[in-house]
PDB file of C-alpha atoms in Angstrom:
ATOM      1  CA  MET A 276     114.159 -72.581 -78.897  1.00 44.00           C
ATOM      2  CA  VAL A 277     111.065 -73.883 -77.749  1.00 47.00           C
ATOM      3  CA  ASP A 278     110.531 -76.927 -80.592  1.00 49.00           C
ATOM      4  CA  GLY A 279     107.323 -74.542 -82.543  1.00 48.00           C
ATOM      5  CA  GLU A 280     108.000 -71.836 -81.058  1.00 47.00           C
ATOM      6  CA  ALA A 281     109.699 -70.621 -84.526  1.00 49.00           C
ATOM      7  CA  ALA A 282     106.817 -71.811 -86.554  1.00 48.00           C
ATOM      8  CA  ARG A 283     104.575 -69.525 -83.881  1.00 46.00           C
ATOM      9  CA  GLY A 284     104.030 -65.188 -84.517  1.00 47.00           C
ATOM     10  CA  GLU A 285     104.089 -63.084 -81.660  1.00 48.00           C
ATOM     11  CA  GLU A 286     100.072 -63.858 -80.646  1.00 50.00           C
ATOM     12  CA  GLY A 287     101.064 -67.921 -80.219  1.00 51.00           C
ATOM     13  CA  ALA A 288      98.284 -67.688 -83.212  1.00 52.00           C
ATOM     14  CA  PRO A 289     100.816 -70.046 -86.637  1.00 54.00           C
ATOM     15  CA  ARG A 290     103.055 -68.305 -88.803  1.00 57.00           C
ATOM     16  CA  GLY A 291     100.973 -67.929 -92.000  1.00 57.00           C
ATOM     17  CA  ARG A 292      97.410 -68.161 -90.294  1.00 58.00           C
ATOM     18  CA  GLN A 293      96.549 -64.964 -88.785  1.00 57.00           C
ATOM     19  CA  VAL A 294      93.224 -64.710 -86.969  1.00 53.00           C
ATOM     20  CA  ASP A 295      91.978 -61.753 -88.235  1.00 54.00           C
ATOM     21  CA  PRO A 296      89.033 -60.601 -86.146  1.00 62.00           C
ATOM     22  CA  PRO A 297      85.347 -61.164 -87.826  1.00 71.00           C
ATOM     23  CA  SER A 298      84.055 -59.120 -90.434  1.00 85.00           C
ATOM     24  CA  VAL A 299      80.384 -59.347 -90.014  1.00 87.00           C
ATOM     25  CA  LEU A 300      78.679 -59.408 -86.982  1.00 89.00           C
ATOM     26  CA  ARG A 301      76.033 -62.777 -86.017  1.00 90.00           C
ATOM     27  CA  VAL A 302      72.247 -61.110 -84.897  1.00 89.00           C
ATOM     28  CA  THR A 303      70.388 -63.816 -85.238  1.00 89.00           C
ATOM     29  CA  PRO A 304      71.500 -67.320 -87.337  1.00 90.00           C
ATOM     30  CA  THR A 305      69.380 -65.279 -90.177  1.00 88.00           C
ATOM     31  CA  CYS A 306      70.749 -61.642 -90.166  1.00 89.00           C
ATOM     32  CA  VAL A 307      74.541 -60.730 -90.442  1.00 89.00           C
ATOM     33  CA  LEU A 308      76.123 -57.794 -90.465  1.00 90.00           C
ATOM     34  CA  ARG A 309      79.321 -56.492 -92.333  1.00 89.00           C
ATOM     35  CA  LEU A 310      80.913 -54.576 -89.807  1.00 89.00           C
ATOM     36  CA  ASP A 311      81.639 -51.647 -92.516  1.00 89.00           C
ATOM     37  CA  GLU A 312      78.525 -50.993 -92.717  1.00 89.00           C
ATOM     38  CA  LEU A 313      78.698 -49.027 -89.410  1.00 91.00           C
ATOM     39  CA  GLU A 314      80.139 -45.842 -88.443  1.00 92.00           C
ATOM     40  CA  TRP A 315      82.039 -45.462 -85.190  1.00 92.00           C
ATOM     41  CA  ARG A 316      82.830 -42.299 -83.212  1.00 92.00           C
ATOM     42  CA  PHE A 317      84.861 -42.269 -80.124  1.00 90.00           C
ATOM     43  CA  SER A 318      85.391 -38.968 -78.074  1.00 88.00           C
ATOM     44  CA  ALA A 319      85.821 -38.463 -74.194  1.00 84.00           C
ATOM     45  CA  SER A 320      83.970 -40.102 -71.472  1.00 78.00           C
ATOM     46  CA  GLY A 321      82.455 -38.186 -69.403  1.00 74.00           C
ATOM     47  CA  GLY A 322      82.551 -38.635 -65.253  1.00 68.00           C
ATOM     48  CA  PRO A 323      86.057 -38.525 -62.576  1.00 68.00           C
ATOM     49  CA  GLY A 324      88.774 -40.325 -63.560  1.00 65.00           C
ATOM     50  CA  GLY A 325      91.035 -37.682 -63.421  1.00 67.00           C
ATOM     51  CA  GLN A 326      94.205 -37.505 -66.581  1.00 68.00           C
ATOM     52  CA  HIS A 327      92.954 -41.209 -68.170  1.00 66.00           C
ATOM     53  CA  VAL A 328      89.972 -39.998 -68.807  1.00 62.00           C
ATOM     54  CA  ASN A 329      90.677 -36.875 -70.337  1.00 64.00           C
ATOM     55  CA  THR A 330      93.515 -37.886 -72.529  1.00 73.00           C
ATOM     56  CA  SER A 331      91.469 -40.779 -74.552  1.00 80.00           C
ATOM     57  CA  ASN A 332      88.874 -41.027 -76.211  1.00 87.00           C
ATOM     58  CA  THR A 333      87.249 -44.032 -74.435  1.00 86.00           C
ATOM     59  CA  ARG A 334      83.821 -43.775 -75.547  1.00 89.00           C
ATOM     60  CA  ALA A 335      82.165 -45.777 -78.368  1.00 92.00           C
ATOM     61  CA  GLU A 336      79.560 -44.790 -80.378  1.00 93.00           C
ATOM     62  CA  VAL A 337      78.252 -47.083 -83.806  1.00 94.00           C
ATOM     63  CA  ARG A 338      75.702 -45.935 -85.076  1.00 95.00           C
ATOM     64  CA  PHE A 339      73.866 -48.929 -87.906  1.00 94.00           C
ATOM     65  CA  ASP A 340      71.759 -47.133 -90.783  1.00 94.00           C
ATOM     66  CA  VAL A 341      68.953 -49.218 -90.941  1.00 93.00           C
ATOM     67  CA  ALA A 342      67.140 -48.013 -94.056  1.00 91.00           C
ATOM     68  CA  GLY A 343      70.242 -48.527 -95.985  1.00 91.00           C
ATOM     69  CA  SER A 344      71.926 -50.867 -95.583  1.00 90.00           C
ATOM     70  CA  PRO A 345      72.483 -54.294 -98.318  1.00 92.00           C
ATOM     71  CA  SER A 346      72.625 -57.072 -94.700  1.00 90.00           C
ATOM     72  CA  LEU A 347      68.757 -56.638 -94.652  1.00 91.00           C
ATOM     73  CA  GLY A 348      66.333 -58.320 -96.283  1.00 92.00           C
ATOM     74  CA  PRO A 349      62.651 -55.904 -97.407  1.00 92.00           C
ATOM     75  CA  ARG A 350      60.610 -58.279 -94.146  1.00 93.00           C
ATOM     76  CA  GLN A 351      63.349 -57.345 -91.592  1.00 92.00           C
ATOM     77  CA  ARG A 352      64.248 -54.246 -93.164  1.00 93.00           C
ATOM     78  CA  ALA A 353      60.299 -53.024 -92.353  1.00 93.00           C
ATOM     79  CA  ARG A 354      60.366 -54.745 -89.300  1.00 92.00           C
ATOM     80  CA  LEU A 355      63.388 -52.618 -88.108  1.00 93.00           C
ATOM     81  CA  LEU A 356      62.316 -49.220 -88.916  1.00 94.00           C
ATOM     82  CA  GLU A 357      59.127 -50.067 -87.768  1.00 93.00           C
ATOM     83  CA  ARG A 358      60.660 -51.123 -83.809  1.00 93.00           C
ATOM     84  CA  LEU A 359      63.719 -49.045 -84.544  1.00 92.00           C
ATOM     85  CA  GLY A 360      63.055 -46.316 -86.916  1.00 92.00           C
ATOM     86  CA  PRO A 361      65.346 -44.773 -89.679  1.00 93.00           C
ATOM     87  CA  GLU A 362      69.008 -45.058 -87.949  1.00 93.00           C
ATOM     88  CA  VAL A 363      69.840 -47.187 -84.200  1.00 94.00           C
ATOM     89  CA  ARG A 364      73.318 -45.716 -82.866  1.00 95.00           C
ATOM     90  CA  VAL A 365      74.277 -47.021 -78.667  1.00 94.00           C
ATOM     91  CA  VAL A 366      77.054 -45.332 -77.089  1.00 93.00           C
ATOM     92  CA  ALA A 367      79.297 -47.756 -74.632  1.00 92.00           C
ATOM     93  CA  SER A 368      81.778 -45.329 -72.526  1.00 87.00           C
ATOM     94  CA  ASP A 369      81.726 -48.070 -68.856  1.00 85.00           C
ATOM     95  CA  GLU A 370      85.312 -49.662 -69.623  1.00 86.00           C
ATOM     96  CA  ARG A 371      88.429 -47.511 -69.189  1.00 84.00           C
ATOM     97  CA  SER A 372      89.830 -49.231 -72.258  1.00 87.00           C
ATOM     98  CA  GLN A 373      88.580 -48.364 -75.910  1.00 88.00           C
ATOM     99  CA  LEU A 374      88.679 -51.679 -77.370  1.00 91.00           C
ATOM    100  CA  ARG A 375      86.298 -53.215 -74.647  1.00 92.00           C
ATOM    101  CA  ASN A 376      84.160 -50.447 -74.465  1.00 92.00           C
ATOM    102  CA  ARG A 377      83.883 -50.872 -78.425  1.00 92.00           C
ATOM    103  CA  ASP A 378      82.558 -54.799 -78.009  1.00 93.00           C
ATOM    104  CA  LEU A 379      80.163 -53.850 -75.404  1.00 94.00           C
ATOM    105  CA  ALA A 380      79.049 -51.550 -77.909  1.00 94.00           C
ATOM    106  CA  LEU A 381      79.273 -53.831 -80.928  1.00 94.00           C
ATOM    107  CA  GLU A 382      76.785 -56.325 -78.879  1.00 94.00           C
ATOM    108  CA  ARG A 383      74.541 -54.014 -76.814  1.00 95.00           C
ATOM    109  CA  LEU A 384      73.956 -53.571 -80.508  1.00 94.00           C
ATOM    110  CA  ARG A 385      73.438 -57.352 -81.199  1.00 93.00           C
ATOM    111  CA  SER A 386      71.376 -57.370 -78.689  1.00 94.00           C
ATOM    112  CA  ARG A 387      68.990 -54.581 -79.971  1.00 94.00           C
ATOM    113  CA  LEU A 388      68.334 -55.747 -83.136  1.00 93.00           C
ATOM    114  CA  ALA A 389      68.680 -59.285 -82.021  1.00 93.00           C
ATOM    115  CA  GLU A 390      64.973 -58.360 -80.003  1.00 94.00           C
ATOM    116  CA  ALA A 391      63.759 -56.334 -82.401  1.00 92.00           C
ATOM    117  CA  LEU A 392      63.540 -58.156 -85.156  1.00 92.00           C
ATOM    118  CA  ARG A 393      62.462 -61.295 -82.965  1.00 92.00           C
ATOM    119  CA  VAL A 394      58.871 -62.582 -84.167  1.00 89.00           C
ATOM    120  CA  GLU A 395      55.480 -62.912 -80.651  1.00 88.00           C
ATOM    121  CA  THR A 396      53.965 -66.243 -81.804  1.00 91.00           C
ATOM    122  CA  PRO A 397      50.545 -65.061 -82.274  1.00 93.00           C
ATOM    123  CA  ARG A 398      48.296 -66.216 -78.745  1.00 91.00           C
ATOM    124  CA  ARG A 399      45.985 -69.012 -79.606  1.00 93.00           C
ATOM    125  CA  ALA A 400      42.201 -68.767 -77.864  1.00 91.00           C
ATOM    126  CA  THR A 401      41.813 -71.916 -75.509  1.00 93.00           C
ATOM    127  CA  ARG A 402      38.514 -72.203 -73.196  1.00 94.00           C
ATOM    128  CA  PRO A 403      38.472 -73.069 -70.188  1.00 93.00           C
ATOM    129  CA  THR A 404      37.835 -76.352 -68.904  1.00 95.00           C
ATOM    130  CA  LYS A 405      34.981 -78.112 -67.140  1.00 96.00           C
ATOM    131  CA  ALA A 406      37.309 -78.752 -63.084  1.00 97.00           C
ATOM    132  CA  ALA A 407      38.527 -75.316 -64.002  1.00 96.00           C
ATOM    133  CA  LYS A 408      35.291 -73.841 -64.097  1.00 96.00           C
ATOM    134  CA  GLU A 409      34.654 -76.073 -61.407  1.00 96.00           C
ATOM    135  CA  ARG A 410      37.075 -74.386 -59.481  1.00 97.00           C
ATOM    136  CA  ARG A 411      36.221 -70.664 -60.314  1.00 97.00           C
ATOM    137  CA  LEU A 412      33.262 -71.777 -58.534  1.00 97.00           C
ATOM    138  CA  GLU A 413      33.938 -72.698 -56.595  1.00 97.00           C
ATOM    139  CA  GLU A 414      35.844 -70.119 -54.801  1.00 97.00           C
ATOM    140  CA  LYS A 415      33.151 -67.908 -55.432  1.00 97.00           C
ATOM    141  CA  ARG A 416      31.929 -69.213 -52.527  1.00 96.00           C
ATOM    142  CA  GLN A 417      33.795 -69.973 -50.648  1.00 96.00           C
ATOM    143  CA  ARG A 418      35.060 -65.946 -51.270  1.00 96.00           C
ATOM    144  CA  SER A 419      31.606 -65.067 -51.109  1.00 94.00           C
ATOM    145  CA  GLU A 420      30.674 -67.043 -47.793  1.00 93.00           C
ATOM    146  CA  THR A 421      34.006 -65.907 -46.043  1.00 93.00           C
ATOM    147  CA  LYS A 422      32.246 -61.594 -46.828  1.00 92.00           C
ATOM    148  CA  ARG A 423      28.420 -62.846 -45.395  1.00 91.00           C
ATOM    149  CA  ARG A 424      30.239 -64.485 -42.376  1.00 90.00           C
ATOM    150  CA  ARG A 425      32.116 -61.003 -41.590  1.00 91.00           C
ATOM    151  CA  GLN A 426      28.530 -58.806 -42.263  1.00 86.00           C
ATOM    152  CA  GLY A 427      27.348 -59.168 -38.279  1.00 72.00           C
ATOM    153  CA  GLY A 428      25.453 -57.592 -36.595  1.00 62.00           C
ATOM    154  CA  GLY A 429      23.237 -56.662 -39.190  1.00 58.00           C
ATOM    155  CA  ARG A 430      20.126 -57.611 -39.452  1.00 63.00           C
ATOM    156  CA  PRO A 431      18.985 -60.712 -41.641  1.00 63.00           C
ATOM    157  CA  ARG A 432      18.204 -59.952 -44.880  1.00 65.00           C
ATOM    158  CA  PRO A 433      15.617 -62.445 -46.440  1.00 69.00           C
ATOM    159  CA  GLY A 434      16.688 -65.938 -47.096  1.00 67.00           C
ATOM    160  CA  ASP A 435      19.189 -66.203 -44.880  1.00 60.00           C
ATOM    161  CA  GLU A 436      17.078 -67.616 -41.896  1.00 55.00           C
TER     162      GLU A 436
END
């Protein structure tokens, strides 16, 4: 027996300190959801795949009740209700493994909630600088001159002589 082998469990983690899967989903630094608030459903994935697809429920669907969640603050709830509605539903059936599809669904839910919670900074109105105004007018003059030169053969306009 190798040193340390007896002190470790089957997964390689030290015995007595079993590593539990995370019990929360951190959406943003200020928004953390408990995983027991999520409702999971598993079903067979569609499309080709033969016997594996026909016999295993690898498609993962996760639902989150925005309106009834105790983890959300009032402003977070209001923002999510406005942008996503009372319930958020995410489906993942990309992988052959239910576990990987679960992880994908959680990540998609996290990114969707984070995007909906993001507050856009309002645009601050600014005035163009004097140099920017001069550049714009100079470009207009050059464009006007280009177009005037294209007009050939016509009779001269008053003031062009």
